[in-house]
Short mmCIF file of C-alpha atoms and ligand atoms in Angstrom, two decimals:
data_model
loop_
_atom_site.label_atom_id
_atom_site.label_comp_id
_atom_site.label_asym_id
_atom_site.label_seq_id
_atom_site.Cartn_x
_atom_site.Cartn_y
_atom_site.Cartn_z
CA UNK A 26 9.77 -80.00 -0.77
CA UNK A 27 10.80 -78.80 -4.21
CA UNK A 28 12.86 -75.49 -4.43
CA UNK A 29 13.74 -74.04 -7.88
CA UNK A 30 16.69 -71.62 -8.52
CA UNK A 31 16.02 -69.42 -10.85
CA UNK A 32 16.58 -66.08 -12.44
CA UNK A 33 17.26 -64.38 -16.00
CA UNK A 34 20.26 -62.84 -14.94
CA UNK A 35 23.69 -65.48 -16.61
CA UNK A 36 26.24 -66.10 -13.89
CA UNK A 37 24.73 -64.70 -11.04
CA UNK A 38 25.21 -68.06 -8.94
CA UNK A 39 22.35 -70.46 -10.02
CA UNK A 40 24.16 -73.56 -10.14
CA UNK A 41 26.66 -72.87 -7.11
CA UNK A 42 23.43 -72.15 -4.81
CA UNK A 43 21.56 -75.37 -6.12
CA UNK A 44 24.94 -77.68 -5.71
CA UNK A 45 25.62 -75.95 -2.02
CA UNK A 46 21.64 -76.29 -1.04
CA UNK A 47 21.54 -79.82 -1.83
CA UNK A 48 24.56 -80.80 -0.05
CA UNK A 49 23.58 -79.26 3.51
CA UNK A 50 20.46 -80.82 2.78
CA UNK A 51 21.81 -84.09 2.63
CA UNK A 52 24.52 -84.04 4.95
CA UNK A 53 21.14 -82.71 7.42
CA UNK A 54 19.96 -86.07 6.63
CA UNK A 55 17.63 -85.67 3.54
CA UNK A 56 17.17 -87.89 0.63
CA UNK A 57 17.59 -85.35 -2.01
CA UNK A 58 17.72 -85.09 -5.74
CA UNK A 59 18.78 -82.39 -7.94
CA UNK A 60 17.36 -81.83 -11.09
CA UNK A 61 19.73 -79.97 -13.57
CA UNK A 62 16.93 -78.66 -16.20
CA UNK A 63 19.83 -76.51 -17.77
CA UNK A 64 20.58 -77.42 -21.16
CA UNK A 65 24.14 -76.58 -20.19
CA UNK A 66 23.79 -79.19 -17.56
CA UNK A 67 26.44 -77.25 -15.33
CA UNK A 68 25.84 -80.05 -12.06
CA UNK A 69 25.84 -83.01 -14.73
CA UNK A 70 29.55 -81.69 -14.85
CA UNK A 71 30.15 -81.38 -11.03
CA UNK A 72 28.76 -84.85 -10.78
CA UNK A 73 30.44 -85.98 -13.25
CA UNK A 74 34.04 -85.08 -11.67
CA UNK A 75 33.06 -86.09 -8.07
CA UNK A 76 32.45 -89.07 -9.62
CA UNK A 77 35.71 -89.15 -11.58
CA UNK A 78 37.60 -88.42 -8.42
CA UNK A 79 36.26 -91.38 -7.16
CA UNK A 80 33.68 -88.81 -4.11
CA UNK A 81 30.47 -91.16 -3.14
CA UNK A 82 27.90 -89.20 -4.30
CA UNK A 83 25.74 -87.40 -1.10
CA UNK A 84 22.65 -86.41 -3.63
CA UNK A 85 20.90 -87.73 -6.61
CA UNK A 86 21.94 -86.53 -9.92
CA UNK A 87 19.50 -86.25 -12.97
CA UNK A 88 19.31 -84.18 -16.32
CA UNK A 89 16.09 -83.50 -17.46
CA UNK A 90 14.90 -80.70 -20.09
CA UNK A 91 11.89 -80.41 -22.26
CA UNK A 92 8.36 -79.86 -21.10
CA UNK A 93 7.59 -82.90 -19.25
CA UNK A 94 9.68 -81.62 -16.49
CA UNK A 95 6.37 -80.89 -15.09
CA UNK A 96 5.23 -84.48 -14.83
CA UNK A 97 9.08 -85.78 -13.33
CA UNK A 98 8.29 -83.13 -10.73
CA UNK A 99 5.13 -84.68 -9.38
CA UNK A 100 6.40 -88.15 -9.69
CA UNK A 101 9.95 -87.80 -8.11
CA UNK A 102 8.83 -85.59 -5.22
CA UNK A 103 6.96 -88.52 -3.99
CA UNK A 104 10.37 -90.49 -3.22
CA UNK A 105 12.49 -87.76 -2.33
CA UNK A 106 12.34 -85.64 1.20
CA UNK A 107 13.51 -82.19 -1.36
CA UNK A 108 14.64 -81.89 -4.86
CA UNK A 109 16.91 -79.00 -6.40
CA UNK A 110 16.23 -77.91 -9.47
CA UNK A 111 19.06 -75.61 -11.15
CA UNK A 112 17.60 -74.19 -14.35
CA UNK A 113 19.33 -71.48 -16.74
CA UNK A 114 19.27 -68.27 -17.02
CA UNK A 115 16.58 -67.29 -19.73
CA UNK A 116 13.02 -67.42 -19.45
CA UNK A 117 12.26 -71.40 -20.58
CA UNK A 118 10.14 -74.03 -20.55
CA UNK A 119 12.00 -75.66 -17.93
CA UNK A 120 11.84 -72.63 -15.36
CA UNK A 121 8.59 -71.85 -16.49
CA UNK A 122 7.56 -75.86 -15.58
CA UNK A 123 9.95 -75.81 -12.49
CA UNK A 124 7.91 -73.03 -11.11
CA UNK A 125 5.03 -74.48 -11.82
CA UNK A 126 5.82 -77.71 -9.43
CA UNK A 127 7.62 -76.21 -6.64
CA UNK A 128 7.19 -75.24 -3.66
CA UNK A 129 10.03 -72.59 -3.32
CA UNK A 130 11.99 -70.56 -5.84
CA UNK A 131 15.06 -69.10 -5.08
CA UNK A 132 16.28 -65.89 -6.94
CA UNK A 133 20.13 -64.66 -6.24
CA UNK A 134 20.52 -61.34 -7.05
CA UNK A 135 24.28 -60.37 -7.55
CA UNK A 136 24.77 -56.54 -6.00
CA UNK A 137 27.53 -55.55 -8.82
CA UNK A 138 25.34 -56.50 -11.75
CA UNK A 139 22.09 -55.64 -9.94
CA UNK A 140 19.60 -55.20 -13.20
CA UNK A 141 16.26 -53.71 -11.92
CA UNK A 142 14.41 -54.87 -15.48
CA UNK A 143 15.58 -58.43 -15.32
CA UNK A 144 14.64 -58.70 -11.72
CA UNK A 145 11.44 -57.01 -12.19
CA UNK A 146 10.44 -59.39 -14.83
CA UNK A 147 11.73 -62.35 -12.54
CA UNK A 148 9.16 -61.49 -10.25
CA UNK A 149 6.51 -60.92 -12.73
CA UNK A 150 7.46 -64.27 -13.57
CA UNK A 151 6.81 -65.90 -10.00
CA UNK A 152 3.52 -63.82 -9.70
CA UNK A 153 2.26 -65.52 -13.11
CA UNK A 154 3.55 -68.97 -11.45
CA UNK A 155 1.92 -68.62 -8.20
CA UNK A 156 -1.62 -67.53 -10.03
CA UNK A 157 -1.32 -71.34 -11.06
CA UNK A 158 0.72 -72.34 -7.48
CA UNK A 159 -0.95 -70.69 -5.29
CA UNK A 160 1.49 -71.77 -2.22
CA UNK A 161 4.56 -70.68 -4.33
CA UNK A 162 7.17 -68.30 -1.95
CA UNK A 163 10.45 -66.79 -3.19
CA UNK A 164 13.24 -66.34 -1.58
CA UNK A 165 15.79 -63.62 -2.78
CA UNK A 166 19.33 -64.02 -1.38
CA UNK A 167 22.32 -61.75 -2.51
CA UNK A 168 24.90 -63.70 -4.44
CA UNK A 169 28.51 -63.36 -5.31
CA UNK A 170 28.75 -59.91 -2.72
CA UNK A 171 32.11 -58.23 -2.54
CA UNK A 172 33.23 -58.96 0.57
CA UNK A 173 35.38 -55.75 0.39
CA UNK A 174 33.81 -53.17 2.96
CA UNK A 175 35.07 -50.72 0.64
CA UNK A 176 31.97 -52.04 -1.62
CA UNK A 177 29.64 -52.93 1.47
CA UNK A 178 27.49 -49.79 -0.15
CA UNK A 179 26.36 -51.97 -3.02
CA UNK A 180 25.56 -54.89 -0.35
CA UNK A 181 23.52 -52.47 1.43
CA UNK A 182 21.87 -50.79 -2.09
CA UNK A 183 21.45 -54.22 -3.38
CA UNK A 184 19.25 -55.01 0.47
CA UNK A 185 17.41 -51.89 0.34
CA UNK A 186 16.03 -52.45 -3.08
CA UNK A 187 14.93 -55.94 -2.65
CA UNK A 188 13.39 -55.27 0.61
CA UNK A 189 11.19 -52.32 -0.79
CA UNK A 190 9.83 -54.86 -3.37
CA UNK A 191 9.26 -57.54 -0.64
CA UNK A 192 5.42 -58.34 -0.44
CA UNK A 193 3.55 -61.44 0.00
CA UNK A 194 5.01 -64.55 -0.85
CA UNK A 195 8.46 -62.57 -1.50
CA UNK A 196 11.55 -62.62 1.32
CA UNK A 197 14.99 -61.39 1.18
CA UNK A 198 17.15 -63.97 3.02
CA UNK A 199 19.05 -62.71 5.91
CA UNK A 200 22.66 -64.70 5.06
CA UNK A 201 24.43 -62.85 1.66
CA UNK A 202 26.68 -65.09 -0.14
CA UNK A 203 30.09 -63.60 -0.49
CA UNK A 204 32.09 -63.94 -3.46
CA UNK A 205 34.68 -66.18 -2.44
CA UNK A 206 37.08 -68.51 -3.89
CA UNK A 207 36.00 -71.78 -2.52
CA UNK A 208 32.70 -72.14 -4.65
CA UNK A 209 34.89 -72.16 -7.11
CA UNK A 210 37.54 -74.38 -5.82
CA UNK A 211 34.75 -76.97 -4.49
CA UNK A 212 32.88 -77.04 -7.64
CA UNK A 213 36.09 -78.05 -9.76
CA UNK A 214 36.89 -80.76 -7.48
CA UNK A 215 33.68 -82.40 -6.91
CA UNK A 216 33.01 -81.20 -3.55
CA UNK A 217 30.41 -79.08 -1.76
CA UNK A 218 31.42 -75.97 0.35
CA UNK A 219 30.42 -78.21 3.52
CA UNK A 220 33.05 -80.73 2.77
CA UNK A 221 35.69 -78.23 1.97
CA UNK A 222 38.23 -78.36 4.89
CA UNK A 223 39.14 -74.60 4.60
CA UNK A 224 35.34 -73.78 3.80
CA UNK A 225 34.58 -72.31 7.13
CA UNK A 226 33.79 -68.87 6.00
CA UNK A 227 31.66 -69.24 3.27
CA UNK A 228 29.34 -72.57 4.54
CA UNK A 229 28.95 -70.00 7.58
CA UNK A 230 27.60 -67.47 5.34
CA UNK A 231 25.66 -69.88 3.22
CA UNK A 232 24.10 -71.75 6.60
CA UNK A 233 22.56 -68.61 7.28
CA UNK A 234 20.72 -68.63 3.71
CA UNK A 235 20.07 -72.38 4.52
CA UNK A 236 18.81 -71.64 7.68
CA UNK A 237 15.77 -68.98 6.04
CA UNK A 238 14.89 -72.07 2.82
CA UNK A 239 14.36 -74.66 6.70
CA UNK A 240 12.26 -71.73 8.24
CA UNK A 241 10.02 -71.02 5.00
CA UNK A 242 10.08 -75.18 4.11
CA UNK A 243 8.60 -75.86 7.27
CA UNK A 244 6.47 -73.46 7.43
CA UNK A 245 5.09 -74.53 4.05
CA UNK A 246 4.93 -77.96 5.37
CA UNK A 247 2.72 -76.95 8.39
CA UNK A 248 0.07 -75.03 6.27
CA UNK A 249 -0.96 -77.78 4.31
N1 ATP B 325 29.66 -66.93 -3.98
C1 ATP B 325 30.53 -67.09 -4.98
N2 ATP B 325 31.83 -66.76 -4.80
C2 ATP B 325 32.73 -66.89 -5.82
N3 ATP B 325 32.42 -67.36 -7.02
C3 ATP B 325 31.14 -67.71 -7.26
C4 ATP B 325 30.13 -67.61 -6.25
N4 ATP B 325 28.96 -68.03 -6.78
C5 ATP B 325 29.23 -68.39 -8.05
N5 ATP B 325 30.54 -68.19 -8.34
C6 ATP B 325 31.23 -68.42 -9.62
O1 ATP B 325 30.59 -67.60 -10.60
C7 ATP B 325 30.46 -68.30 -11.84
C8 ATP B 325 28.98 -68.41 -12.18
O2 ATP B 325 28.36 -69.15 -11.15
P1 ATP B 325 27.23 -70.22 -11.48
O3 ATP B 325 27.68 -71.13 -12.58
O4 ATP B 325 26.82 -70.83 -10.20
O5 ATP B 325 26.11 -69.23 -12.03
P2 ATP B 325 24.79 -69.58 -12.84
O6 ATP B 325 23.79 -68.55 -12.47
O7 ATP B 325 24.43 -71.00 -12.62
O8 ATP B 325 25.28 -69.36 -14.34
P3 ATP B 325 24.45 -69.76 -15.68
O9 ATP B 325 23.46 -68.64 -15.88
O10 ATP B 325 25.51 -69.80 -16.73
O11 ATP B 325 23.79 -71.08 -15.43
C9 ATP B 325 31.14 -69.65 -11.61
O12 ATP B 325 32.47 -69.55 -12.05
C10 ATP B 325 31.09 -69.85 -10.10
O13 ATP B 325 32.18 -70.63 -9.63
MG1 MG B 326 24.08 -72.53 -14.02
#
């Protein structure tokens, strides 16, 4: 299984959703790799302070950019039960290559900087992708939600707008990722949210989103 997260939009929670997906996935027992295909190599850096705090690593860790991505892709998903590939957020070769070799991509769409044009063109993007993969699905999750329920409207706004694009090939995930200190906190020290000891709330949220990328994996699995 290869799932790519990707979107246009800077910030919206790429990285923190490829980091947190490939943890659960190996503490569930997977041999997983990320890919970072960010030029910024954001999880280079995260694995590069677990391992300077001394934290066994619990995933594979590999930088790759440039266009033969494409060809990595095909090789390393033969010895790996799912790779994570975190690209950045611009339309590249990477994402456009990612795409190209996976089986899932994930978009986050953040409710406070919700941009209808660069979402729009995010999914113009998949549909180009899947005319060349055909069994390419998407999975849109809301990132980085207030968890005020002062500003549970723009949750809600955020839902509804999503949903009325949803067609084939294109789910909204049930779980919403709240904004919440502990990505943060986890990231700078190495860790996942899953091996947090007060991240509770937020892998509870985030195990919901997990829960949807098993469903849809599977699923995937059983139709070939
Ligand atoms: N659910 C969350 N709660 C709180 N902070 C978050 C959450 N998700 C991401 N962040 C924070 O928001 C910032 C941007 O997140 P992240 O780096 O994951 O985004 P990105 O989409 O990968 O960004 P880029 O486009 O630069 O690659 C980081 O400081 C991260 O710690
Ligand atoms: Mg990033």
């Amino acid at each position: 299984m290869v799932i790519t997260v990707a979107t246009d939009k800077g910030g919206s929670g790429k990285t923190t959703i490829a980091i947190n997906l490939a943890a659960m996935l190996a503490l569930s027992g997977d041999n997983v790799l990320v890919i970072d295909a960010d030029p910024q190599a954001s999880c280079s850096v995260f694995g590069n302070i677990r391992s300077e705090a001394g934290i066994e690593p619990i995933f594979s860790l590999i930088s790759k950019t440039g266009p033969s991505l494409g060809d990595e892709i095909k090789r390393l998903k033969k010895l790996y039960d799912a790779i994570v590939i975190d690209t950045g957020g611009r339309d590249s070769v990477e994402t456009r290559k990612a795409l190209l070799g996976s089986d899932i991509v994930i978009i986050p769409v953040v409710p406070s900087q919700l941009d209808i044009a660069v979402f729009e063109s995010m999914i113009r993007r998949f549909e180009e992708a899947k005319d060349f993969n055909e069994s390419l699905q998407a999975i849109v999750v809301v990132s980085k939600a207030a968890p005020n329920p002062f500003l549970d409207k723009e949750v809600k706004l955020a839902r509804e707008f999503v949903l009325a694009l949803e067609k084939d090939g294109i789910f909204l995930s049930r779980g919403t990722l709240f904004e919440r200190q502990i990505y943060k906190k986890a990231i700078f020290e190495g860790m996942s949210i899953s091996e947090m000891p007060d991240g509770a709330k937020a892998s509870s949220d985030f195990g919901i989103f997990f829960e949807d990328v098993l469903t849809l994996g599977q699923s995937l699995i059983k139709g070939r």
